[in-house]
Short mmCIF file of C-alpha atoms and ligand atoms in Angstrom, two decimals:
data_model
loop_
_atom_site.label_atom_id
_atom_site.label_comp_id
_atom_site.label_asym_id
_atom_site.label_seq_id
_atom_site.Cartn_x
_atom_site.Cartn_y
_atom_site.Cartn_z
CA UNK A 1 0.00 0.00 0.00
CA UNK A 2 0.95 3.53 -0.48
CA UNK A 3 1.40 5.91 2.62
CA UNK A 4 0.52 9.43 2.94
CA UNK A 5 3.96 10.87 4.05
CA UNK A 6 4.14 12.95 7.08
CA UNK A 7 5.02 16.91 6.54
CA UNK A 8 7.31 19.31 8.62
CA UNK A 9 5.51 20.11 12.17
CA UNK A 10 4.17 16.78 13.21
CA UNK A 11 5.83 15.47 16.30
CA UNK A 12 6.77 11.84 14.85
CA UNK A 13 9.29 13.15 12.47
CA UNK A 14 10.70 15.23 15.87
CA UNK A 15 11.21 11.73 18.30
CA UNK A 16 14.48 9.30 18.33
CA UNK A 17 12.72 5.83 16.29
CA UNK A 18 13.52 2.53 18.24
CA UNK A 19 15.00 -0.63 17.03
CA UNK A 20 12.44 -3.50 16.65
CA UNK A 21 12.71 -7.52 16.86
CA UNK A 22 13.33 -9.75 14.13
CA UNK A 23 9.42 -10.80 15.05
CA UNK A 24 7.87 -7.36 14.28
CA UNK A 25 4.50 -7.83 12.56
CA UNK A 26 4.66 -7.83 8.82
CA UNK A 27 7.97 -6.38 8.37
CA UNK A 28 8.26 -7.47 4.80
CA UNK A 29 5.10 -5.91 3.45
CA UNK A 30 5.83 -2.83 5.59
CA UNK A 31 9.64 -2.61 3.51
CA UNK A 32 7.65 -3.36 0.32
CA UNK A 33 5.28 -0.65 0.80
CA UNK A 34 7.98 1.86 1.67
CA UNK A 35 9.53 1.26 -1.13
CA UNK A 36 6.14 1.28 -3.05
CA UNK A 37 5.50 5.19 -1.21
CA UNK A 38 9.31 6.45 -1.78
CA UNK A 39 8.43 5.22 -5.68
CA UNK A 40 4.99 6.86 -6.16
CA UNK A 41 6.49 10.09 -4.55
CA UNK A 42 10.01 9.98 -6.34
CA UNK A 43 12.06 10.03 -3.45
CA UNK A 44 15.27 8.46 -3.63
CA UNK A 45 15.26 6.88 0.44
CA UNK A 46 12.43 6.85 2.42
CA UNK A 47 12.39 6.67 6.71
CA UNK A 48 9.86 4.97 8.96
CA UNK A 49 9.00 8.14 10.67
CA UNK A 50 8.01 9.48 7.40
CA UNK A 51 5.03 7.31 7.25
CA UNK A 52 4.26 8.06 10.77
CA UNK A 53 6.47 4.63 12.42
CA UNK A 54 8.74 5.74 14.83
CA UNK A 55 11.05 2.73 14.44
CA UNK A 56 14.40 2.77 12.94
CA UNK A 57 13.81 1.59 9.03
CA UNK A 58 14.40 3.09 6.15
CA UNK A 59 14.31 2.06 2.64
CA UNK A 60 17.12 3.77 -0.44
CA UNK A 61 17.05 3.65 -4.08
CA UNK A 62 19.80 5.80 -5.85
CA UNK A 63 18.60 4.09 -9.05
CA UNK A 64 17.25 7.01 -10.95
CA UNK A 65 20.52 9.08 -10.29
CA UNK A 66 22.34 6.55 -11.69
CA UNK A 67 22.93 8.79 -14.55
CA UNK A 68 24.87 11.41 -13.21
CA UNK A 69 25.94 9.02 -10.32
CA UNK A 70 27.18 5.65 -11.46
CA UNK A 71 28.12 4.88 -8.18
CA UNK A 72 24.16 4.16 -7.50
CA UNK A 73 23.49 2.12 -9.83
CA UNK A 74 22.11 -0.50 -8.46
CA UNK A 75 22.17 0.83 -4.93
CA UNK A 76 18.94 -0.49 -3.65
CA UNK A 77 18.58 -1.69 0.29
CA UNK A 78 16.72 -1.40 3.23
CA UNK A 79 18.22 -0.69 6.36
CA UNK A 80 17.01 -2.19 9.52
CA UNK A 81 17.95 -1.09 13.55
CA UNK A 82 20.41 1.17 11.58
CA UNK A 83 23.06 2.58 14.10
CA UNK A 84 26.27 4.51 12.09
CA UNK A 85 29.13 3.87 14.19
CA UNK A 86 31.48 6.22 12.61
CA UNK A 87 31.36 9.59 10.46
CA UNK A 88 34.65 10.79 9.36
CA UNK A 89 36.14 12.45 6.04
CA UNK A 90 35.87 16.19 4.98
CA UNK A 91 32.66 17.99 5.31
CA UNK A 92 31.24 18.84 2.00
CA UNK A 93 28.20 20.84 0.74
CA UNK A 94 25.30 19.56 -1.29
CA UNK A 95 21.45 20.08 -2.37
CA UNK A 96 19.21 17.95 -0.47
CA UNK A 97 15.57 18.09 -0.46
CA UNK A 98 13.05 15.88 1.28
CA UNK A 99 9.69 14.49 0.90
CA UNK A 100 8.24 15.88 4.30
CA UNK A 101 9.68 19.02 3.23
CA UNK A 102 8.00 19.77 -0.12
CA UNK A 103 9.53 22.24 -2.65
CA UNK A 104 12.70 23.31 -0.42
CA UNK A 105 16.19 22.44 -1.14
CA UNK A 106 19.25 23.37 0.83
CA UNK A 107 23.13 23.08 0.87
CA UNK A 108 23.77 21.11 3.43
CA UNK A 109 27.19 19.78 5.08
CA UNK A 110 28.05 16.11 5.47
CA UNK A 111 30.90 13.88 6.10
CA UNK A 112 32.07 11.92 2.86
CA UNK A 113 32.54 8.40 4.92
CA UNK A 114 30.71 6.64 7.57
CA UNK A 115 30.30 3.09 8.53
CA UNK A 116 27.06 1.62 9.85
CA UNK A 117 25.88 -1.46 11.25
CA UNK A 118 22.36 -2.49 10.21
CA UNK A 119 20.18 -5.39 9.23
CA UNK A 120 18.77 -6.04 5.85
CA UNK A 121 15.54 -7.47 4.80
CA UNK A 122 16.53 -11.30 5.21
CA UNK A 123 17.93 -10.12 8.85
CA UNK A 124 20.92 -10.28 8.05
CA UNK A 125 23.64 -7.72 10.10
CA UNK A 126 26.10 -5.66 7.85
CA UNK A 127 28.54 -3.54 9.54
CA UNK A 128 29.48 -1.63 5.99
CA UNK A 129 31.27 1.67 5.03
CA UNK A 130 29.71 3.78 2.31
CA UNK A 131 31.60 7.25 1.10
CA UNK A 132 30.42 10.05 -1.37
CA UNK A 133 26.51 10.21 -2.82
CA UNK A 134 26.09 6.33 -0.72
CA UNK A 135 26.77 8.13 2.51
CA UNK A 136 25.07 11.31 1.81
CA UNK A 137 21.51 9.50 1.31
CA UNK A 138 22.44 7.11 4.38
CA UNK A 139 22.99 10.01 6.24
CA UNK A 140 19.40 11.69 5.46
CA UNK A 141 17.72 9.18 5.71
CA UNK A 142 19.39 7.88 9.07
CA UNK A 143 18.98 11.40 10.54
CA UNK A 144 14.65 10.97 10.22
CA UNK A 145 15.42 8.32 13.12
CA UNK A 146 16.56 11.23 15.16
CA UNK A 147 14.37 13.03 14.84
CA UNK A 148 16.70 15.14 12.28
CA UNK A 149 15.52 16.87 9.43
CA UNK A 150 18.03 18.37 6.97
CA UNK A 151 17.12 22.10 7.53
CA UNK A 152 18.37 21.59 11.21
CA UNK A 153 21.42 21.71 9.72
CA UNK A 154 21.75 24.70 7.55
CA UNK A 155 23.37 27.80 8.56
CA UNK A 156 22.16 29.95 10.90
CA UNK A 157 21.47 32.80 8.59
CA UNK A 158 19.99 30.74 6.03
CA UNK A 159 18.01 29.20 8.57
CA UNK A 160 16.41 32.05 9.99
CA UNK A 161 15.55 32.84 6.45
CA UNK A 162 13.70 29.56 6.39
CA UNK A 163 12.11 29.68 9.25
CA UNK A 164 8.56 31.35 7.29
CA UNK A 165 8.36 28.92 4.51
CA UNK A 166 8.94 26.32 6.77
CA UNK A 167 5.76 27.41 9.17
CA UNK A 168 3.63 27.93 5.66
CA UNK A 169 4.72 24.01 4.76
CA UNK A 170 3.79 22.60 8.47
CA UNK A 171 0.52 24.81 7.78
CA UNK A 172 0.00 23.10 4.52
CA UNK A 173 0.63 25.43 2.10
CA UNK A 174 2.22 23.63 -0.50
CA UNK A 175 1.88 21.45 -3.61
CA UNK A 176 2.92 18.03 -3.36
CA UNK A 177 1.91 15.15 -5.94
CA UNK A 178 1.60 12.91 -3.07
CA UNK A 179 -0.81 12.50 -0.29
CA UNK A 180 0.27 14.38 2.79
CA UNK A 181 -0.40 14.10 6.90
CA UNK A 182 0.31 17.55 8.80
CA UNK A 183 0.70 17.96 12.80
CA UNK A 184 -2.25 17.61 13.91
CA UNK A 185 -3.79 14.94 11.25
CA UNK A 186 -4.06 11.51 12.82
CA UNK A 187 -2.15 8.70 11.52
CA UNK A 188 -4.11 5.56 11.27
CA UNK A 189 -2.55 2.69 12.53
CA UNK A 190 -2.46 -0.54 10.25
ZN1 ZN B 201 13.99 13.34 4.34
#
């Protein structure tokens, strides 16, 4: 199925996501339909708390950047109790943008290599590095299980620049192609 993602303002994308158990209720089709959501709303990584789940999932597809990136090719996962264990290289800007954040994008500063450890879909552990565009999406994506969005970490000018158009989002006042919760909308529970 295909989740309404959650928008700036509503407190789930705000809270640190918990690991789960290997026994959590029908993991699988929950990965498949993140992937399904991140698809219909042409993200390129999806996190649990995006769909309203505080527990620490998320779901990456670099596929369509493949172009410009060859490095993603291919670079399709899910990442389970994720927990990077190490952040280290030079800091370097980028664009990001983000699906609970409609319409925005921001330079934003990240570290080029970090190593995680995390299970995949089978349950399997990994304890992998990833550097350059790999790391960057990791990092995004892992930050929603903070409670982390990417404007947090803007500079401080810039981010007091923000600060209006991110109250107009969190008061719905955008256009987004995909279906949308905002604070104060109930999630339902499936
Ligand atoms: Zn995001």
């Amino acid at each position: 199925m295909i989740y309404p993602i959650v928008i700036y303002g509503h407190p789930v994308l705000r809270k640190v996501a918990e690991d789960i158990q290997g026994d959590y209720p029908d993991l699988r089709q929950l990965i498949d339909d993140l992937f399904e959501t991140m698809y219909k709303s042409e993200g390129l990584g999806l996190a649990a708390p995006q769909i309203g789940k505080s527990i620490r999932l998320f779901v990456i597809d670099g596929t369509p950047l493949s172009d410009e990136e060859p490095s993603l090719a291919d670079f399709k996962k899910a990442f389970i109790n994720a927990h990077i264990i190490e952040k280290c290289g030079d800091l370097k800007p980028m664009s990001e943008g983000c699906l609970s954040i409609p319409n925005l994008r921001e330079e934003v500063n990240r570290e080029d290599h970090i190593r995680i450890r995390y299970y995949d879909e089978n349950w399997e552990q990994h304890d992998e590095v990833f550097d350059g565009y790999k790391a960057r999406i990791i990092q995004h994506e892992y930050d929603h299980l903070d409670g982390i969005l990417f404007t947090d970490k803007v500079n401080p000018l810039r981010k007091r620049l923000l600060k209006s158009k991110l109250t107009a989002i969190s008061k719905g006042r955008f256009e987004a192609s995909y279906k949308t919760i905002l604070a104060g909308q109930k999630i339902k529970s499936t």
